[in-house]
Short mmCIF file of C-alpha atoms in Angstrom, two decimals:
data_model
loop_
_atom_site.label_atom_id
_atom_site.label_comp_id
_atom_site.label_asym_id
_atom_site.label_seq_id
_atom_site.Cartn_x
_atom_site.Cartn_y
_atom_site.Cartn_z
CA MET A 17 95.39 78.83 89.36
CA GLU A 18 95.73 75.93 91.82
CA MET A 19 97.75 77.98 94.30
CA VAL A 20 97.45 77.53 98.04
CA ALA A 21 97.67 80.82 99.91
CA TYR A 22 100.03 81.22 102.89
CA PRO A 23 98.71 84.24 104.80
CA ASP A 24 101.21 83.70 107.64
CA LEU A 25 104.09 84.17 105.20
CA ILE A 26 102.61 87.40 103.84
CA GLY A 27 101.81 88.65 107.36
CA THR A 28 105.40 88.03 108.46
CA MET A 29 106.86 89.69 105.35
CA VAL A 30 104.94 92.88 106.10
CA LYS A 31 106.97 93.35 109.29
CA PHE A 32 110.19 93.62 107.24
CA TRP A 33 108.87 96.14 104.71
CA ASP A 34 110.71 99.49 104.45
CA SER A 35 108.09 101.94 103.19
CA ASP A 36 110.64 104.76 102.72
CA ASN A 37 112.84 102.84 100.27
CA MET A 38 110.27 100.36 98.91
CA VAL A 39 112.34 97.27 99.80
CA PHE A 40 112.16 94.31 102.14
CA ARG A 41 115.03 94.28 104.65
CA PHE A 42 115.49 90.66 105.74
CA GLY A 43 118.46 90.05 108.03
CA GLU A 44 121.52 91.03 105.98
CA VAL A 45 119.81 91.47 102.59
CA GLU A 46 117.54 93.85 100.72
CA MET A 47 114.97 92.54 98.23
CA THR A 48 111.98 93.86 96.34
CA PRO A 49 109.65 92.56 93.62
CA THR A 50 110.63 93.84 90.18
CA ILE A 51 108.51 94.35 87.07
CA GLU A 52 110.48 91.65 85.22
CA GLU A 53 109.78 89.09 87.96
CA ILE A 54 106.09 89.96 87.96
CA LEU A 55 106.03 89.55 84.20
CA ALA A 56 107.67 86.14 84.58
CA SER A 57 104.87 85.08 86.94
CA TYR A 58 101.77 86.01 84.93
CA GLU A 59 102.94 86.21 81.31
CA SER A 60 102.70 82.44 81.07
CA VAL A 61 98.96 82.53 81.80
CA SER A 62 97.04 81.90 78.55
CA MET A 63 95.71 85.37 77.71
CA CYS A 64 98.80 87.23 78.93
CA ASN A 65 100.97 84.78 77.02
CA LYS A 66 99.29 85.88 73.80
CA ARG A 67 99.80 89.56 74.57
CA ARG A 68 103.43 89.38 75.63
CA PHE A 69 104.65 90.06 72.09
CA LYS A 70 102.50 93.17 71.67
CA PRO A 71 102.79 95.33 74.80
CA ASP A 72 103.61 98.97 74.16
CA THR A 73 106.56 100.69 75.79
CA ASP A 74 104.30 103.35 77.34
CA LEU A 75 102.73 103.07 80.77
CA LEU A 76 99.04 102.39 81.25
CA PHE A 77 97.30 104.96 83.44
CA PRO A 78 94.11 103.78 85.13
CA LYS A 79 91.05 105.75 84.23
CA THR A 80 87.71 105.74 85.99
CA TRP A 81 84.89 105.12 83.56
CA ASP A 82 81.37 106.24 84.34
CA PHE A 83 78.50 103.76 84.32
CA ALA A 84 77.46 104.70 80.79
CA GLU A 85 80.85 103.74 79.38
CA ILE A 86 80.98 100.57 81.46
CA ARG A 87 77.57 99.52 80.12
CA GLU A 88 78.79 100.11 76.59
CA LYS A 89 81.92 97.99 76.99
CA LEU A 90 79.93 95.16 78.62
CA SER A 91 77.17 95.26 75.93
CA LEU A 92 74.49 96.16 78.51
CA VAL A 93 71.31 98.04 77.66
CA LYS A 94 70.60 98.96 81.27
CA ALA A 95 72.27 98.25 84.61
CA ASP A 96 70.20 99.57 87.50
CA TRP A 97 72.07 97.22 89.86
CA MET A 98 75.24 99.27 89.24
CA ASP A 99 73.66 102.72 89.36
CA ARG A 100 72.09 102.06 92.74
CA MET A 101 75.46 101.32 94.42
CA PRO A 102 76.91 104.20 96.46
CA GLY A 103 80.20 105.22 94.92
CA PRO A 104 81.85 103.90 91.76
CA ASN A 105 81.81 100.20 92.68
CA ILE A 106 80.41 97.11 90.95
CA PRO A 107 78.80 94.38 93.10
CA LEU A 108 80.64 91.12 92.44
CA ARG A 109 77.72 88.81 93.18
CA LYS A 110 75.29 90.55 90.82
CA PHE A 111 78.00 90.70 88.19
CA TYR A 112 78.41 86.93 88.50
CA TYR A 113 74.65 86.30 88.30
CA ARG A 114 74.54 87.98 84.85
CA PHE A 115 77.78 86.66 83.32
CA GLY A 116 78.97 83.64 85.30
CA ARG A 117 76.04 81.26 84.99
CA ALA A 118 75.56 79.35 81.77
CA ARG A 119 71.80 80.15 81.50
CA ALA A 120 72.03 83.72 82.81
CA TYR A 121 71.04 85.26 79.47
CA GLU A 122 67.58 83.64 79.59
CA LYS A 123 66.89 85.28 82.94
CA PHE A 124 68.42 88.72 82.24
CA LYS A 125 68.08 88.94 78.44
CA GLU A 126 66.31 92.31 78.62
CA GLU A 127 69.53 93.81 80.07
CA PHE A 128 71.77 92.75 77.14
CA VAL A 129 72.06 93.89 73.54
CA SER A 130 71.97 90.36 72.17
CA GLU A 131 72.90 86.81 73.04
CA GLU A 132 75.92 86.94 70.71
CA LYS A 133 77.25 90.04 72.49
CA TRP A 134 76.61 88.37 75.83
CA LYS A 135 78.69 85.32 74.85
CA GLU A 136 81.44 87.54 73.48
CA THR A 137 81.57 89.56 76.70
CA ARG A 138 81.68 86.63 79.15
CA PRO A 139 85.51 86.09 78.99
CA LEU A 140 86.02 89.80 79.59
CA ALA A 141 83.62 89.68 82.55
CA PHE A 142 85.40 86.65 83.99
CA VAL A 143 88.78 88.41 83.90
CA ILE A 144 87.20 91.51 85.47
CA CYS A 145 85.99 89.35 88.38
CA LEU A 146 89.36 87.58 88.64
CA LEU A 147 91.44 90.76 88.68
CA GLY A 148 88.96 92.60 90.87
CA THR A 149 89.01 89.81 93.45
CA MET A 150 92.49 88.27 93.51
CA VAL A 151 94.80 90.90 92.04
CA PHE A 152 93.49 94.38 92.69
CA PRO A 153 91.93 95.41 96.01
CA GLN A 154 88.21 95.01 96.48
CA GLY A 155 85.95 97.81 97.56
CA PRO A 156 83.41 97.70 100.41
CA ASN A 157 80.90 94.81 100.47
CA TYR A 158 82.91 92.74 97.94
CA THR A 159 82.67 95.27 95.15
CA ILE A 160 84.94 95.66 92.11
CA HIS A 161 86.57 98.97 91.40
CA PRO A 162 85.46 100.36 88.00
CA ASN A 163 89.11 100.99 87.07
CA VAL A 164 89.45 97.20 86.81
CA VAL A 165 86.97 97.26 83.91
CA MET A 166 89.07 99.82 82.06
CA VAL A 167 92.33 97.94 82.68
CA THR A 168 90.88 94.58 81.63
CA HIS A 169 89.40 96.06 78.48
CA ALA A 170 92.82 97.55 77.63
CA ILE A 171 94.37 94.08 77.97
CA PHE A 172 91.78 92.45 75.71
CA TYR A 173 91.27 95.06 73.06
CA GLY A 174 94.07 97.55 73.56
CA VAL A 175 93.69 101.30 73.63
CA GLY A 176 92.96 103.02 70.36
CA TYR A 177 94.79 106.22 69.44
CA GLY A 178 93.37 107.18 66.06
CA SER A 179 94.21 104.38 63.68
CA ALA A 180 96.77 102.81 66.03
CA ILE A 181 96.00 100.38 68.86
CA LYS A 182 98.37 99.98 71.79
CA TYR A 183 98.57 96.99 74.10
CA TYR A 184 99.96 97.44 77.60
CA THR A 185 101.52 95.30 80.27
CA LEU A 186 100.07 95.10 83.78
CA ALA A 187 103.40 94.64 85.59
CA PRO A 188 103.98 98.30 86.66
CA MET A 189 100.38 98.59 87.85
CA ILE A 190 100.52 95.32 89.79
CA LEU A 191 103.83 96.34 91.34
CA ALA A 192 102.41 99.69 92.50
CA ASP A 193 99.43 97.92 94.08
CA ILE A 194 101.71 95.44 95.87
CA TYR A 195 103.69 98.33 97.33
CA ARG A 196 100.49 100.14 98.32
CA ALA A 197 99.07 97.04 100.03
CA LEU A 198 102.31 96.53 101.98
CA ASP A 199 102.21 100.16 103.14
CA LYS A 200 98.58 99.85 104.21
CA CYS A 201 99.16 96.63 106.14
CA GLN A 202 102.19 98.05 107.90
CA SER A 203 100.22 101.12 108.94
CA GLY A 204 97.55 98.98 110.60
CA GLU A 205 95.25 97.53 107.91
CA ARG A 206 94.15 94.04 108.79
CA PHE A 207 94.01 92.38 105.36
CA PHE A 208 96.46 92.35 102.48
CA GLN A 209 94.43 93.22 99.40
CA GLY A 210 96.40 93.37 96.19
CA CYS A 211 98.30 90.63 94.36
CA ASN A 212 99.09 88.63 97.49
CA LEU A 213 99.45 85.40 95.52
CA ILE A 214 101.95 86.96 93.13
CA LEU A 215 103.89 88.33 96.12
CA GLN A 216 103.84 84.87 97.72
CA TRP A 217 105.05 83.30 94.46
CA TRP A 218 107.88 85.85 94.26
CA MET A 219 109.04 85.27 97.85
CA MET A 220 109.13 81.48 97.55
CA ARG A 221 111.08 81.68 94.30
CA HIS A 222 113.83 83.55 96.15
CA LEU A 223 113.74 81.43 99.32
CA ILE A 224 114.17 78.09 97.53
CA LYS A 225 117.70 77.85 96.15
CA ALA A 226 118.20 75.84 92.97
CA HIS A 227 121.10 73.38 93.19
CA GLU A 228 121.96 73.49 89.49
CA PRO A 229 120.02 76.39 87.95
CA THR A 230 119.87 76.65 84.19
CA GLU A 231 118.76 79.42 81.86
CA PRO A 232 115.12 79.06 80.76
CA ASP A 233 114.09 78.63 77.17
CA PRO A 234 112.71 82.02 76.04
CA LEU A 235 110.35 80.28 73.60
CA GLU A 236 108.87 77.98 76.23
CA ARG A 237 106.62 79.62 78.79
CA PRO A 238 105.06 77.06 81.15
CA ASN A 239 102.31 78.32 83.43
CA ARG A 240 104.34 79.35 86.47
CA LEU A 241 101.34 80.08 88.67
CA GLU A 242 99.55 76.85 87.85
CA SER A 243 102.62 74.70 88.55
CA HIS A 244 103.69 76.65 91.64
CA ASP A 245 102.35 74.23 94.29
CA TRP A 246 103.90 71.25 92.50
CA TRP A 247 107.24 73.08 92.40
CA VAL A 248 107.02 73.91 96.12
CA GLN A 249 106.21 70.30 97.01
CA ARG A 250 109.05 68.97 94.86
CA ASN A 251 111.55 71.18 96.73
CA HIS A 252 110.21 70.03 100.14
CA PHE A 253 109.32 73.54 101.19
CA ASN A 254 107.61 74.02 104.56
CA ARG A 255 103.96 74.78 103.86
CA VAL A 256 102.41 74.58 107.34
CA GLY A 257 104.58 76.93 109.40
CA GLY A 258 102.96 79.95 111.04
CA GLN A 259 104.43 83.36 111.82
CA GLU A 260 106.50 81.90 114.68
CA PHE A 261 108.13 79.70 112.01
CA TRP A 262 108.65 82.37 109.36
CA TYR A 263 109.86 85.27 111.49
CA PRO A 264 113.22 83.85 112.70
CA ARG A 265 113.99 82.54 109.20
CA LEU A 266 113.34 85.85 107.50
CA GLN A 267 115.09 87.77 110.27
CA GLY A 268 118.24 85.66 109.88
CA LEU A 269 118.31 85.65 106.08
CA ARG A 270 121.83 85.92 104.62
CA ASP A 271 123.32 86.28 101.15
CA GLU A 272 124.02 82.59 100.77
CA ASN A 273 120.42 81.67 101.65
CA VAL A 274 118.85 83.62 98.78
CA GLN A 275 118.27 82.63 95.16
CA TRP A 276 119.05 86.13 93.94
CA SER A 277 118.13 85.69 90.30
CA ILE A 278 115.14 83.37 89.93
CA GLN A 279 115.52 80.61 87.38
CA CYS A 280 112.42 81.41 85.32
CA LEU A 281 113.55 85.01 84.70
CA VAL A 282 114.72 85.77 81.16
CA VAL A 283 117.53 88.30 81.56
CA THR A 284 117.95 90.87 78.78
CA LYS A 285 119.84 94.11 78.32
CA GLN A 286 116.58 96.07 78.27
CA MET A 287 115.71 95.76 81.95
CA VAL A 288 114.84 99.15 83.42
CA ILE A 289 116.87 100.20 86.47
CA ARG A 290 116.27 103.97 86.93
CA ALA A 291 115.33 107.27 85.34
CA GLU A 292 117.82 109.68 83.84
CA LYS A 293 117.83 112.27 86.63
CA THR A 294 116.49 110.23 89.52
CA PRO A 295 117.49 106.81 90.87
CA TYR A 296 113.88 105.61 90.77
CA LEU A 297 110.78 105.40 88.60
CA ILE A 298 107.16 106.13 89.48
CA PHE A 299 104.28 103.77 88.69
CA ALA A 300 100.55 104.38 88.85
CA GLY A 301 98.56 101.55 90.37
CA LEU A 302 94.84 101.05 90.38
CA ARG A 303 94.34 103.21 93.49
CA GLY A 304 97.59 105.09 94.05
CA THR A 305 101.12 105.88 92.92
CA ARG A 306 104.30 104.37 94.29
CA PRO A 307 108.04 104.87 93.49
CA TYR A 308 110.17 101.98 92.28
CA ALA A 309 113.96 101.78 92.88
CA PRO A 310 115.43 98.62 91.26
CA GLY A 311 118.97 100.02 91.62
CA ARG A 312 119.03 98.65 95.18
CA VAL A 313 118.49 95.05 93.96
CA LEU A 314 120.48 94.76 90.73
CA ARG A 315 121.45 91.21 91.67
CA GLN A 316 117.84 90.13 91.15
CA LEU A 317 118.05 91.40 87.56
CA GLY A 318 121.34 89.68 86.78
CA GLY A 319 123.53 92.78 87.24
CA LYS A 320 126.46 93.61 89.51
CA GLN A 321 125.39 95.18 92.78
CA GLU A 322 127.08 98.49 93.53
CA ILE A 323 126.31 101.13 96.13
CA PRO A 324 122.86 102.41 95.13
CA GLN A 325 121.99 106.02 94.71
CA ILE A 326 119.43 107.12 97.29
CA SER A 327 116.89 109.89 97.14
CA ASP A 328 113.76 110.95 99.00
CA MET A 329 110.70 109.35 97.35
CA LYS A 330 108.03 109.99 99.98
CA LYS A 331 106.15 112.66 98.02
CA PHE A 332 105.25 110.11 95.32
CA VAL A 333 103.43 107.86 97.81
CA THR A 334 99.86 108.94 97.08
CA ASP A 335 96.34 107.59 96.61
CA HIS A 336 94.23 108.62 93.65
CA GLU A 337 91.65 111.30 94.45
CA ASN A 338 88.42 111.12 92.44
CA GLY A 339 90.09 108.84 89.91
CA ARG A 340 92.80 111.39 89.15
CA VAL A 341 96.39 110.13 88.92
CA SER A 342 98.82 112.35 90.82
CA PHE A 343 102.19 113.30 89.30
CA ALA A 344 101.15 112.03 85.87
CA GLU A 345 103.65 114.25 84.07
CA ASP A 346 106.48 113.21 86.38
CA ILE A 347 105.61 109.57 85.76
CA ARG A 348 105.71 110.03 81.98
CA ARG A 349 108.93 112.04 82.07
CA ALA A 350 110.75 109.51 84.25
CA TRP A 351 109.61 106.62 82.05
CA LYS A 352 110.66 108.32 78.81
CA THR A 353 114.16 108.97 80.19
CA ARG A 354 114.55 105.50 81.72
CA ARG A 355 117.94 103.80 81.81
CA ILE A 356 118.45 100.13 81.09
CA LEU A 357 120.72 97.54 82.68
CA GLY A 358 123.07 97.09 79.75
CA GLU A 359 125.34 94.06 79.88
CA PRO A 360 124.38 91.48 82.55
CA VAL A 361 126.99 89.54 84.51
CA PRO A 362 128.39 86.35 82.92
CA ASN A 363 126.71 84.06 85.49
CA ARG A 364 123.64 85.64 87.07
CA PHE A 365 123.17 82.68 89.43
CA ARG A 366 126.42 83.73 91.13
CA PRO A 367 125.71 87.43 91.45
CA GLU A 368 128.53 89.90 91.84
CA CYS A 369 128.48 92.31 94.76
CA SER A 370 131.12 94.92 95.54
CA LYS A 371 132.76 95.11 98.97
CA ASP A 372 131.71 98.74 99.25
CA HIS A 373 128.07 97.73 98.89
CA LYS A 374 128.37 95.11 101.64
CA GLU A 375 129.90 97.70 103.94
CA TRP A 376 127.26 100.25 103.00
CA LEU A 377 124.41 97.78 103.51
CA LYS A 378 125.77 96.75 106.89
CA LYS A 379 125.84 100.38 108.02
CA SER A 380 122.44 101.05 106.49
CA LEU A 381 120.75 98.08 108.17
CA ALA A 382 122.29 99.13 111.49
CA GLY A 383 120.87 102.63 111.04
CA THR A 384 124.27 104.32 111.39
CA ILE A 385 124.54 105.86 107.93
CA GLU A 386 122.66 108.76 106.45
CA LEU A 387 121.08 108.48 103.01
CA GLY A 388 123.16 109.94 100.23
CA PRO A 389 122.14 112.90 98.07
CA ASN A 390 120.70 112.61 94.60
CA VAL A 391 123.47 112.83 92.01
CA PRO A 392 122.00 112.95 88.44
CA ASN A 393 123.29 110.54 85.79
CA VAL A 394 125.32 108.54 88.30
CA ILE A 395 124.11 105.16 89.51
CA ALA A 396 126.59 104.91 92.39
CA ASP A 397 125.85 107.14 95.35
CA VAL A 398 128.91 109.38 95.77
CA GLY A 399 127.63 110.73 99.05
CA ALA A 400 127.28 107.24 100.50
CA LYS A 401 130.87 106.41 99.44
CA HIS A 402 132.19 109.44 101.28
CA GLN A 403 130.12 108.56 104.31
CA ILE A 404 131.54 105.03 104.34
CA ARG A 405 135.07 106.47 104.10
CA LEU A 406 134.25 108.88 106.92
CA HIS A 407 132.97 106.01 109.08
CA ARG A 408 136.13 104.01 108.41
CA LEU A 409 138.37 106.96 109.32
CA GLN A 410 136.31 107.60 112.46
CA GLU A 411 136.61 103.97 113.51
CA ARG A 412 140.37 104.07 112.88
CA PHE A 413 140.68 107.29 114.90
CA ASP A 414 138.66 105.82 117.79
CA LYS A 415 140.82 102.70 117.78
CA ASN A 416 144.05 104.74 117.81
CA GLU A 417 142.66 106.93 120.59
CA LEU A 418 141.86 103.89 122.72
CA ASP A 419 145.34 102.46 122.09
CA HIS A 420 146.91 105.78 123.07
CA GLN A 421 144.88 105.97 126.28
CA HIS A 422 145.81 102.37 127.10
CA ARG A 423 149.51 103.03 126.54
CA HIS A 424 149.29 106.26 128.54
CA SER A 425 147.73 104.44 131.50
CA GLU A 426 150.41 101.72 131.32
CA ASP A 427 153.18 104.35 131.20
CA ALA A 428 151.62 106.17 134.15
CA LYS A 429 151.70 102.96 136.18
CA ILE A 430 155.36 102.37 135.32
CA ILE A 431 156.29 105.98 136.18
CA ALA A 432 154.48 105.76 139.52
CA GLN A 433 156.28 102.50 140.31
CA LEU A 434 159.66 104.02 139.41
CA LYS A 435 158.97 107.06 141.58
CA LYS A 436 158.06 104.80 144.47
CA GLU A 437 161.26 102.79 144.06
CA LEU A 438 163.28 106.02 143.83
CA ARG A 439 161.79 107.30 147.11
CA ARG A 440 162.57 103.98 148.74
CA ALA A 441 166.16 104.13 147.46
CA LYS A 442 166.59 107.67 148.80
CA GLN A 443 165.26 106.58 152.17
CA CYS A 444 167.72 103.68 152.24
CA MET A 445 170.55 106.12 151.35
CA SER A 446 169.63 108.42 154.21
CA GLU A 447 169.54 105.48 156.61
CA LEU A 448 172.98 104.40 155.38
CA ASP A 449 174.28 107.95 155.90
CA GLU A 450 173.03 108.07 159.50
CA GLU A 451 174.12 104.56 160.51
CA PRO A 452 177.95 105.10 160.37
CA ASP A 453 177.72 108.33 162.37
CA ASN A 454 175.64 106.70 165.09
CA ALA A 455 177.89 103.68 165.14
CA CYS A 456 181.00 105.89 165.41
CA GLN A 457 179.59 107.91 168.30
CA ASN A 458 178.50 104.80 170.16
CA TRP A 459 181.93 103.26 169.56
CA ILE A 460 183.83 106.30 170.96
CA ILE A 461 181.62 106.45 174.05
CA ALA A 462 182.20 102.77 174.66
CA TRP A 463 185.96 103.16 174.35
CA SER A 464 186.08 106.18 176.62
CA ASN A 465 184.16 104.24 179.27
CA ARG A 466 186.40 101.21 179.01
CA PHE A 467 189.86 102.81 178.64
CA SER A 468 190.21 102.91 182.40
CA ARG A 469 189.60 99.15 182.75
CA LEU A 470 191.96 98.00 179.90
CA LYS A 471 195.04 95.99 181.04
CA GLY A 472 198.28 95.24 179.20
CA SER A 473 197.31 91.61 178.78
CA ASP A 474 194.22 92.58 176.78
CA ILE A 475 196.10 94.68 174.20
CA LYS A 476 196.15 91.80 171.73
CA LYS A 477 192.40 91.34 172.15
CA GLY A 478 191.91 95.04 171.60
CA LEU A 479 194.05 94.97 168.49
CA GLY A 480 192.01 92.01 167.21
CA TRP A 481 188.80 93.84 167.96
CA LEU A 482 190.08 96.97 166.15
CA GLU A 483 191.12 94.88 163.18
CA ILE A 484 187.66 93.29 163.02
CA THR A 485 186.02 96.68 163.33
CA TYR A 486 188.26 98.15 160.66
CA GLY A 487 187.46 95.18 158.38
CA ARG A 488 183.74 95.69 158.89
CA THR A 489 184.11 99.34 157.98
CA ASP A 490 185.89 98.43 154.75
CA MET A 491 183.23 95.87 153.99
CA LEU A 492 180.55 98.49 154.54
CA CYS A 493 182.33 100.86 152.15
CA GLY A 494 182.56 98.06 149.59
CA LYS A 495 178.85 97.38 149.78
CA ARG A 496 178.17 101.07 149.47
CA SER A 497 180.28 101.30 146.30
CA ALA A 498 178.41 98.31 144.78
CA LEU A 499 175.04 100.13 144.79
CA PRO A 500 173.60 101.08 141.32
CA ARG A 501 174.89 104.44 140.13
CA GLY A 502 172.75 107.38 139.04
CA PRO A 503 172.79 111.16 139.04
CA ASP A 504 171.64 111.31 142.67
CA LEU A 505 173.31 108.13 143.88
CA VAL A 506 176.83 109.19 142.81
CA LYS A 507 176.58 112.36 144.88
CA ASP A 508 175.28 110.48 147.91
CA GLN A 509 178.05 107.88 147.58
CA ASP A 510 180.76 110.54 147.55
CA GLU A 511 179.29 112.14 150.65
CA LEU A 512 179.21 108.75 152.33
CA ARG A 513 182.87 108.14 151.57
CA VAL A 514 183.75 111.53 153.11
CA CYS A 515 181.96 110.44 156.27
CA TYR A 516 183.96 107.17 156.33
CA HIS A 517 187.40 108.92 156.22
CA PRO A 518 187.15 110.38 159.78
CA LEU A 519 186.16 106.94 161.04
CA ARG A 520 189.30 105.42 159.61
CA GLY A 521 191.43 108.26 161.10
CA ILE A 522 190.02 107.72 164.60
CA THR A 523 190.62 103.99 164.32
CA LEU A 524 194.28 104.47 163.35
CA PHE A 525 194.76 107.03 166.14
CA VAL A 526 193.45 104.65 168.78
CA LEU A 527 195.56 101.83 167.38
CA CYS A 528 198.72 103.91 167.59
CA PHE A 529 197.86 105.06 171.12
CA VAL A 530 197.50 101.47 172.31
CA ILE A 531 200.76 100.42 170.69
CA TYR A 532 202.86 103.25 172.06
CA PHE A 533 201.24 103.50 175.50
CA PRO A 534 200.30 99.93 176.45
CA ASN A 535 200.61 100.42 180.17
CA SER A 536 198.29 103.35 180.35
CA PHE A 537 195.57 101.75 178.23
CA PRO A 538 192.78 100.48 180.52
CA GLN A 539 191.39 97.00 180.23
CA PHE A 540 187.99 96.51 178.66
CA TYR A 541 185.93 93.59 177.47
CA VAL A 542 184.86 93.02 173.97
#
């Protein structure tokens, strides 16, 4: 295959896996491997390339064969080295000793039916070792699961149903095993066992953006896995970075950094996106079942991304018990009622995404939105739409409430300031009311004390002093009338004027007294 493994990339990707929704959540995007992308990776490999025109539309369920059936399919007369193993596992090394070496038949010829059958079985044995080592998880002590023998035999020779023979694709099974391996690693398993190279191929295809992508030729299928390292080197992709290199880049992944629809994918109208009554499908892997929800990543399939329909899928996350596939009837029913993509977008390399989906995804990644209910026959999640509308209304209400509180606090400050100024004005008014009375009393006392000392020669000075005093009183009344008017100030001003009238009367009385009785007016000093 000539592929260099990058375990640091796979180890970093595991940290972003969402096991509830079966998607990777990198930064601001959601992504997941799809069956069409997996087919694009391995269909170009020689044997799979020959079978791509014959696969049946049904799903292949793994079946555990006993040792007698395995011996029959491998043309073995006896196989004590398999029977002695605890559990249904096949030792890889002993399997290689009998089929991998060119002169193995001469050493173990008593175990085979004939040399012709041995030569005919060697390609099948090689693929069993390849799938059991690099694609499907190994058992303890480097053993191959017997289900791999059944699956490989179905790829080579098909499955006979009476007179008909059906050929199956491995994509749903590989996808289920990738999901299972991601779940196991996230829960604490140390090693990623299950299609890690295909997962690595898929991730790099989406991380490297093509400058001028073109549609592939559907008749030309170059070996994508064999040419993968050359393609990575040509695009100057970092191949030596560890987890400290990958984590910030995956954590900050944005829409514009992703090649949403990979260039080698052949987009058709027959791409499966959901079941009829559920927004997901269920696939049976080699060792367990996993749900599959491509409606969350329609952009990867060349479709327009809308708000996905969400439903609880946890009950379909199972491991096979004693070789028995759980929920087999549910898997068949969902697959028979599957829905297809329909018409793809005009340019899949510039994927369309609705604004509602961006808003929904932002809320979902922040953990502030609840998952919507399952609405049959509707791809868009109506519940999620209402929740987004509710969030928008709540945000608008909170904003208006803050503005109202801010305005209320500002108004309270202004009212307090006005009250303070009003109290100060009232205090000034009271001081103005008291000042003329005190001045008048002081003035009368002063006159009464100085009448006895006033002489005739000082009458003119007294008249001048009275005129000045009278002028000051008028000036004071003028200032008082120039004050700002208001409901309270008008009343106070009128009262003040009433107080000023006696002052004027006293002044005129004294003036007349001085004029008519100049000799009796005492002298005083101003």
